[in-house]
mmCIF file of C-alpha atoms in Angstrom:
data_model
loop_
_atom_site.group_PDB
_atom_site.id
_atom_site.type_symbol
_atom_site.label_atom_id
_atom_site.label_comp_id
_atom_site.label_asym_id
_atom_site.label_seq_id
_atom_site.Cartn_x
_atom_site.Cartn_y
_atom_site.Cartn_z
ATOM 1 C CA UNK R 1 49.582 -15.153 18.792
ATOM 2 C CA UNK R 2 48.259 -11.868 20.000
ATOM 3 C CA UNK R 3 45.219 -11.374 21.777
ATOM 4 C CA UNK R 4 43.536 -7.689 20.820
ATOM 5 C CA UNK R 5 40.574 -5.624 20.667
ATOM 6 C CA UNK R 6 38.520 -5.000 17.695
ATOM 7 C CA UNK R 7 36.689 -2.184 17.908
ATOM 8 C CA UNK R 8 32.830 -3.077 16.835
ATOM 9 C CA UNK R 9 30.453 -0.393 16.660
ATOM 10 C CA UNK R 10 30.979 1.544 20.045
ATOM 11 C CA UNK R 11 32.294 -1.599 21.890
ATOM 12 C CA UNK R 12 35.456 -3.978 21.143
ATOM 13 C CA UNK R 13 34.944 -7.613 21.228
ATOM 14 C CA UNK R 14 38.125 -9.578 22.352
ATOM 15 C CA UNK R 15 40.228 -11.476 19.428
ATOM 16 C CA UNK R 16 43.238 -12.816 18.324
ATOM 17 C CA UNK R 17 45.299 -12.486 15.555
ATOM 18 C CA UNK R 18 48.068 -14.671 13.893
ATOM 19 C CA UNK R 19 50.064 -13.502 10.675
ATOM 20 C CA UNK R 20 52.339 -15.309 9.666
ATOM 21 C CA UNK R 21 55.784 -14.265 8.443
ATOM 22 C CA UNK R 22 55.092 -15.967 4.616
ATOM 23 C CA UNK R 23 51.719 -15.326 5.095
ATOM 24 C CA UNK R 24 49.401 -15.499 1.553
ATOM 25 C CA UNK R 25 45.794 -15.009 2.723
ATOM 26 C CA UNK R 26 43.657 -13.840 5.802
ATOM 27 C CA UNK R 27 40.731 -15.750 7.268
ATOM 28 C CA UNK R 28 38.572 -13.679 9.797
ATOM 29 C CA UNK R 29 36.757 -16.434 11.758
ATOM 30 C CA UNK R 30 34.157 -16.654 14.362
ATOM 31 C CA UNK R 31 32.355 -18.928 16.419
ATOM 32 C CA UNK R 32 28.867 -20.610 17.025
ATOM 33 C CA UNK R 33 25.972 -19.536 18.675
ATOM 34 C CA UNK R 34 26.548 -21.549 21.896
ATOM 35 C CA UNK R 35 30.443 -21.135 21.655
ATOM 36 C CA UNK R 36 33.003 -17.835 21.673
ATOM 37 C CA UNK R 37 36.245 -17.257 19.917
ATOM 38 C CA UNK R 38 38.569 -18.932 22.109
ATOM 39 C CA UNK R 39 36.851 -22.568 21.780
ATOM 40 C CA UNK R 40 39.368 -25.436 21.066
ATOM 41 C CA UNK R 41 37.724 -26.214 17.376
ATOM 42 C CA UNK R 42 38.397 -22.385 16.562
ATOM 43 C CA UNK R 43 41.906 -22.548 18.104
ATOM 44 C CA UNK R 44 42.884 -25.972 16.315
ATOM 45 C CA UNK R 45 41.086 -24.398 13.214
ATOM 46 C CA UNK R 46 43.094 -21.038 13.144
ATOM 47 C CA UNK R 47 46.501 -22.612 14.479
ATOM 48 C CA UNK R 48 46.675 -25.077 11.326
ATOM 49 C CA UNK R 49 46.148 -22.688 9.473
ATOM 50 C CA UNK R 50 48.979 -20.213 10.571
ATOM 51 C CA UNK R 51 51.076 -23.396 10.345
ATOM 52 C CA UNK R 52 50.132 -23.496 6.062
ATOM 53 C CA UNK R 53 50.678 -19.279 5.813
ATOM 54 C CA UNK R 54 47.416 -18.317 6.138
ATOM 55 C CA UNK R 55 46.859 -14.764 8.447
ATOM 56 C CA UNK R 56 43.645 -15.695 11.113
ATOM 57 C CA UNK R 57 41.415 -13.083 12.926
ATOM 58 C CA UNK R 58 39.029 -15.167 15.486
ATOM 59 C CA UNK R 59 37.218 -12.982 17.224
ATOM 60 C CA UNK R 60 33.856 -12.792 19.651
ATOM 61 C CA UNK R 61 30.836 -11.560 18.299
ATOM 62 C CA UNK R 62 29.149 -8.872 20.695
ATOM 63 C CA UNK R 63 26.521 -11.159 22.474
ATOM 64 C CA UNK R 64 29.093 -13.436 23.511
ATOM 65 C CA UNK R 65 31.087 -10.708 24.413
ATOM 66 C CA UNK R 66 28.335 -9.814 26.772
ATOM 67 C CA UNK R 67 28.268 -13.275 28.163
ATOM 68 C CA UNK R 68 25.182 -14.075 26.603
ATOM 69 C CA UNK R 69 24.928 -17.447 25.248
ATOM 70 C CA UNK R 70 21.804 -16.935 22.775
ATOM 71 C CA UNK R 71 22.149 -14.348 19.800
ATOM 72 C CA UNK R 72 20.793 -11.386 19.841
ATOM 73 C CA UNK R 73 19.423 -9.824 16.426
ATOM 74 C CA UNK R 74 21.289 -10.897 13.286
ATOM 75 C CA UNK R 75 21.387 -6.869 12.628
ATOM 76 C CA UNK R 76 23.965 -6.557 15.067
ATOM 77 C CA UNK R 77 26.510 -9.763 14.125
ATOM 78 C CA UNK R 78 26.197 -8.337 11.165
ATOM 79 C CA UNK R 79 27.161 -5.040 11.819
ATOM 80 C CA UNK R 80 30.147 -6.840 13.599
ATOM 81 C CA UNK R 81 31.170 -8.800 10.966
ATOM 82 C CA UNK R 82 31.670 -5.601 8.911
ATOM 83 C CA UNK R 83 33.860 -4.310 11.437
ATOM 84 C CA UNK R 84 36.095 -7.355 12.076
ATOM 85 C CA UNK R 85 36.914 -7.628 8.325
ATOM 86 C CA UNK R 86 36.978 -3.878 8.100
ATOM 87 C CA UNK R 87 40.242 -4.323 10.453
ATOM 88 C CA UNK R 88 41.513 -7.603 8.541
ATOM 89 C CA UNK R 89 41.661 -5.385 5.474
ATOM 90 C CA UNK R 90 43.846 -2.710 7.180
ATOM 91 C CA UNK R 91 45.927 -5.631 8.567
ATOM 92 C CA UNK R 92 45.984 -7.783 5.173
ATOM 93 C CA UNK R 93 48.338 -5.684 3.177
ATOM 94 C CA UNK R 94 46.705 -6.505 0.089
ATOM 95 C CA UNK R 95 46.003 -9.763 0.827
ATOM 96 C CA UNK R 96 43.146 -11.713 0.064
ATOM 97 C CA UNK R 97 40.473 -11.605 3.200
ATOM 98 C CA UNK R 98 38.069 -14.213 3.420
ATOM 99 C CA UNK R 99 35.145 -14.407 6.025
ATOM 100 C CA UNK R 100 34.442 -18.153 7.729
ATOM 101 C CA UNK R 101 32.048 -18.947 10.518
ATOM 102 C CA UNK R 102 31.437 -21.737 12.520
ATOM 103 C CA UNK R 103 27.577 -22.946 12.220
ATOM 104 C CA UNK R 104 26.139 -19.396 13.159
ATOM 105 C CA UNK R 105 28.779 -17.446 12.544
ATOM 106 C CA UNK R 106 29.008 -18.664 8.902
ATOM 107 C CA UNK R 107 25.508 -18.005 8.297
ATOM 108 C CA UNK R 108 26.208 -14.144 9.825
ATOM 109 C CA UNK R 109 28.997 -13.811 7.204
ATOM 110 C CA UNK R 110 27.088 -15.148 4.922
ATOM 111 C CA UNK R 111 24.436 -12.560 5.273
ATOM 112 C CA UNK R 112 26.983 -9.369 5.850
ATOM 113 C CA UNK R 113 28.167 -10.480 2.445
ATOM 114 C CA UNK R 114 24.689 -10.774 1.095
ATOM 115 C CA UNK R 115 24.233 -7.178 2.030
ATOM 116 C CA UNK R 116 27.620 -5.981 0.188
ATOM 117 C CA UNK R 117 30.407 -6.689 2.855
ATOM 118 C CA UNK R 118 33.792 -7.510 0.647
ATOM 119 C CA UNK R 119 35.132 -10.532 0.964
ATOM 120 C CA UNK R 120 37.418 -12.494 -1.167
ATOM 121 C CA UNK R 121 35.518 -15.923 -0.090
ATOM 122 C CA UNK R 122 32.974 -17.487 2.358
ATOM 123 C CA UNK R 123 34.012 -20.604 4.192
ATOM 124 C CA UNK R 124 30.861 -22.447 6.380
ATOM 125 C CA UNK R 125 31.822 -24.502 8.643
ATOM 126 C CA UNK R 126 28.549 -26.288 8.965
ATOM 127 C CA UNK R 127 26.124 -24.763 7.752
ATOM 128 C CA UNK R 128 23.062 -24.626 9.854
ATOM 129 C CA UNK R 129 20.490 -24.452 6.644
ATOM 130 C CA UNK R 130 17.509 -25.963 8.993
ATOM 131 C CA UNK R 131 17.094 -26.272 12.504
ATOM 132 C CA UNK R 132 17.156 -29.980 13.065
ATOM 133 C CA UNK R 133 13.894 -31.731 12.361
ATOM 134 C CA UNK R 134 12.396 -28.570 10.819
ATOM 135 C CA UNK R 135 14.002 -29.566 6.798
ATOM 136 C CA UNK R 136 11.122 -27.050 5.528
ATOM 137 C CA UNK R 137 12.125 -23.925 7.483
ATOM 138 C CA UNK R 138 15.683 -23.466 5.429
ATOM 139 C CA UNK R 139 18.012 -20.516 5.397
ATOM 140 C CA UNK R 140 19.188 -20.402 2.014
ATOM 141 C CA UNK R 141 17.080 -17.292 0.300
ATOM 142 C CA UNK R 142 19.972 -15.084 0.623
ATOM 143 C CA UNK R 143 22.911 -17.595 -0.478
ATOM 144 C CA UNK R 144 21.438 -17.144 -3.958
ATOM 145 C CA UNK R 145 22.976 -13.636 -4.364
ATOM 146 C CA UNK R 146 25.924 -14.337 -3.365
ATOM 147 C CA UNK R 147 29.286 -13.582 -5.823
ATOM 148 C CA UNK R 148 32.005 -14.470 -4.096
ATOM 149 C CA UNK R 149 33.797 -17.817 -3.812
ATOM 150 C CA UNK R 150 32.060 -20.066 -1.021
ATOM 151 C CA UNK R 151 32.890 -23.596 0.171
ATOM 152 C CA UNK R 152 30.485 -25.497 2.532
ATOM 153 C CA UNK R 153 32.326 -27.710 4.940
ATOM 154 C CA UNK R 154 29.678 -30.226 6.364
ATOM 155 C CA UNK R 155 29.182 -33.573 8.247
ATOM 156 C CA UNK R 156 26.889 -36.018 6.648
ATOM 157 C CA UNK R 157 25.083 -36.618 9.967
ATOM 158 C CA UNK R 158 24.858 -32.785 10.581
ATOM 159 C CA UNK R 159 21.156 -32.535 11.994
ATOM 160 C CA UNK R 160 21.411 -29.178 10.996
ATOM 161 C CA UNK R 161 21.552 -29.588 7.422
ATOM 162 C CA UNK R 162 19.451 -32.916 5.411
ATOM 163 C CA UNK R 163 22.189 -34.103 2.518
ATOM 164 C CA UNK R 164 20.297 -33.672 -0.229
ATOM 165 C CA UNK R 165 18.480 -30.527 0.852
ATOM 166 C CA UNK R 166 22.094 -29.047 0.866
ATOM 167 C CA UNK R 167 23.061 -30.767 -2.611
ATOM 168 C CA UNK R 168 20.038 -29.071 -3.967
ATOM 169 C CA UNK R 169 21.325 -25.307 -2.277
ATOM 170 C CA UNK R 170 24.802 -25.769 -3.741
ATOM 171 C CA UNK R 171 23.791 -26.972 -7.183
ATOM 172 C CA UNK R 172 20.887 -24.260 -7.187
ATOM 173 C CA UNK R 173 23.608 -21.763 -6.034
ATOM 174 C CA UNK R 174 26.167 -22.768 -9.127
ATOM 175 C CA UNK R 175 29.774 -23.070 -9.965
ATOM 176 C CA UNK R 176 30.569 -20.561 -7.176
ATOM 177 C CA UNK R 177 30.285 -22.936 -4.339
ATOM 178 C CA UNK R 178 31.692 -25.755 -3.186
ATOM 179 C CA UNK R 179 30.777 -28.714 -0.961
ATOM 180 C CA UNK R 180 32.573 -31.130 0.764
ATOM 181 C CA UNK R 181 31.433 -33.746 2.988
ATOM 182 C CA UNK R 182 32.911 -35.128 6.190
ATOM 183 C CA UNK R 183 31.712 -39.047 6.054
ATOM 184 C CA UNK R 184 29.672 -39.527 9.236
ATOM 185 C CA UNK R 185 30.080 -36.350 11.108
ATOM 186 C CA UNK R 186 27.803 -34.432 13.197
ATOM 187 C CA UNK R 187 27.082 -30.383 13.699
ATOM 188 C CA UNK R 188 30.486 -30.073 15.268
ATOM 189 C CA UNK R 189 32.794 -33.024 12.840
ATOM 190 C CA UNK R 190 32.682 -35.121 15.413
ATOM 191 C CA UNK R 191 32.240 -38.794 13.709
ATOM 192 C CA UNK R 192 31.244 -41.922 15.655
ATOM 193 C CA UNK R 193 34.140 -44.359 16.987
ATOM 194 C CA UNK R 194 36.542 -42.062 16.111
ATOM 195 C CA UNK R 195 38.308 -40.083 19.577
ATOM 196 C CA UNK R 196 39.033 -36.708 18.918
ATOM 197 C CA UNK R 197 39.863 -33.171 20.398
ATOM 198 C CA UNK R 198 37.720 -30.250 19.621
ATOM 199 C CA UNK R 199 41.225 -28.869 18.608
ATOM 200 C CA UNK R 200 41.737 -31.677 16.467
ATOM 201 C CA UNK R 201 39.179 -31.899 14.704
ATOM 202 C CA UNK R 202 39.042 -27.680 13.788
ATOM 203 C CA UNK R 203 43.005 -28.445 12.741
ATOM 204 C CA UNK R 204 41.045 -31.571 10.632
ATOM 205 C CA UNK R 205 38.712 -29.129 8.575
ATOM 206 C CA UNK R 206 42.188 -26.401 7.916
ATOM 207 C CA UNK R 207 43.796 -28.256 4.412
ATOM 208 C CA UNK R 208 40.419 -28.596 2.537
ATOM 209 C CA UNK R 209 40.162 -24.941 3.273
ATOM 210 C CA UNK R 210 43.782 -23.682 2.229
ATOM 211 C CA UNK R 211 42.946 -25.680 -0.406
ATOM 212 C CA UNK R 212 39.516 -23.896 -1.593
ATOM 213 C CA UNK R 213 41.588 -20.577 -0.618
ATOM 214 C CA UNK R 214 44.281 -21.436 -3.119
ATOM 215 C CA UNK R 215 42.363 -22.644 -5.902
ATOM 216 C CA UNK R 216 39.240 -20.027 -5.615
ATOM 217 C CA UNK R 217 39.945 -17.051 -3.523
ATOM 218 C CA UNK R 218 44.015 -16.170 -3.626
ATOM 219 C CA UNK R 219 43.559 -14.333 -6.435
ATOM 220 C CA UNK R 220 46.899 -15.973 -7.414
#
């Protein structure tokens, strides 16, 4: 593990990066909007993944960075996105780069893609498509544009995204995207009755997406 900067616009945001020696893909990943880049679900996240050959860039976007907890305009995570996977490239050598995001942080990626960032995949780990309670205020206008590969990791009991309102998204968005449910979890995977780390439960999420990297994204 080695803890950098990334240079983002003028600024550098802290990160760390993990490449594996047999390494076969890159994920640049990033947090929530309450959270930063060194929370345990990111950490568990990234580390299985290193452990399965799979390159990791988890990095602060530059609110957090700040020490802000609330997001600033989306211009600007955007513009940081760019950057971050703008340095994955020029780490990947020639590997596939793919661009995840926890709740927030997904969505960003989501819409840096949307407005021509490469990327060989999107992975959303929860999606927030709704605030909770507010099912009729959705965030899935620019999701229909979208090219690339994208797999939606989501709890059932995610307040943050009504089942079938997300069914409806994926369908609507086609053969592109992929969803897989988490039986009974909430906005962060945690599921009732069931004791958990933060850690442990990012590590949880890291097979179903080696497995969407492998069969959508490698390019293998």
């Amino acid at each position: 593990m080695t803890e950098i900067r990334v240079p983002v616009g003028d600024a550098s945001v802290s990160a760390v990066w993990e490449r594996p020696d047999d390494a076969w893909a890159v994920i640049a990943v990033t947090h929530g909007a309450g959270a930063g880049y060194d929370h345990p679900f990111l950490v568990g996240f990234s580390d299985a993944l290193n452990a399965d050959g799979v390159a990791t860039l988890r990095f602060n976007l530059p609110y957090r960075e700040a020490g802000r907890r609330m997001p600033g305009r989306p211009a600007d995570a955007i513009a940081a996105w760019r950057d971050a996977l703008r340095w994955a490239e020029t780490e990947s050598a020639g590997l596939p780069v793919l661009a995840a995001g926890k709740s927030y942080g997904g969505r960003m990626a989501s819409m840096a893609v949307a407005e021509g960032m490469p990327a060989a995949g999107l992975v959303y780990l929860g999606y927030p498509l709704h605030p909770p309670g507010k099912p009729e205020a959705l965030r899935d206008e620019h999701l229909y544009g979208i090219r690339v590969p994208m797999l939606f990791l989501q709890g059932t009991k995610d307040p943050f995204a009504t089942p079938e309102l997300l069914d409806g998204v994926v369908g609507r968005i086609g053969a592109s995207a992929l969803l897989e449910w988490v039986e009974g979890g909430g906005h962060s995977f945690e599921v009732a009755g069931i004791k958990r780390t933060p850690a442990q439960v990012g590590a949880s999420l890291a097979p179903s997406v080696a497995a969407f990297v492998r069969g959508h994204a490698s390019g293998s």
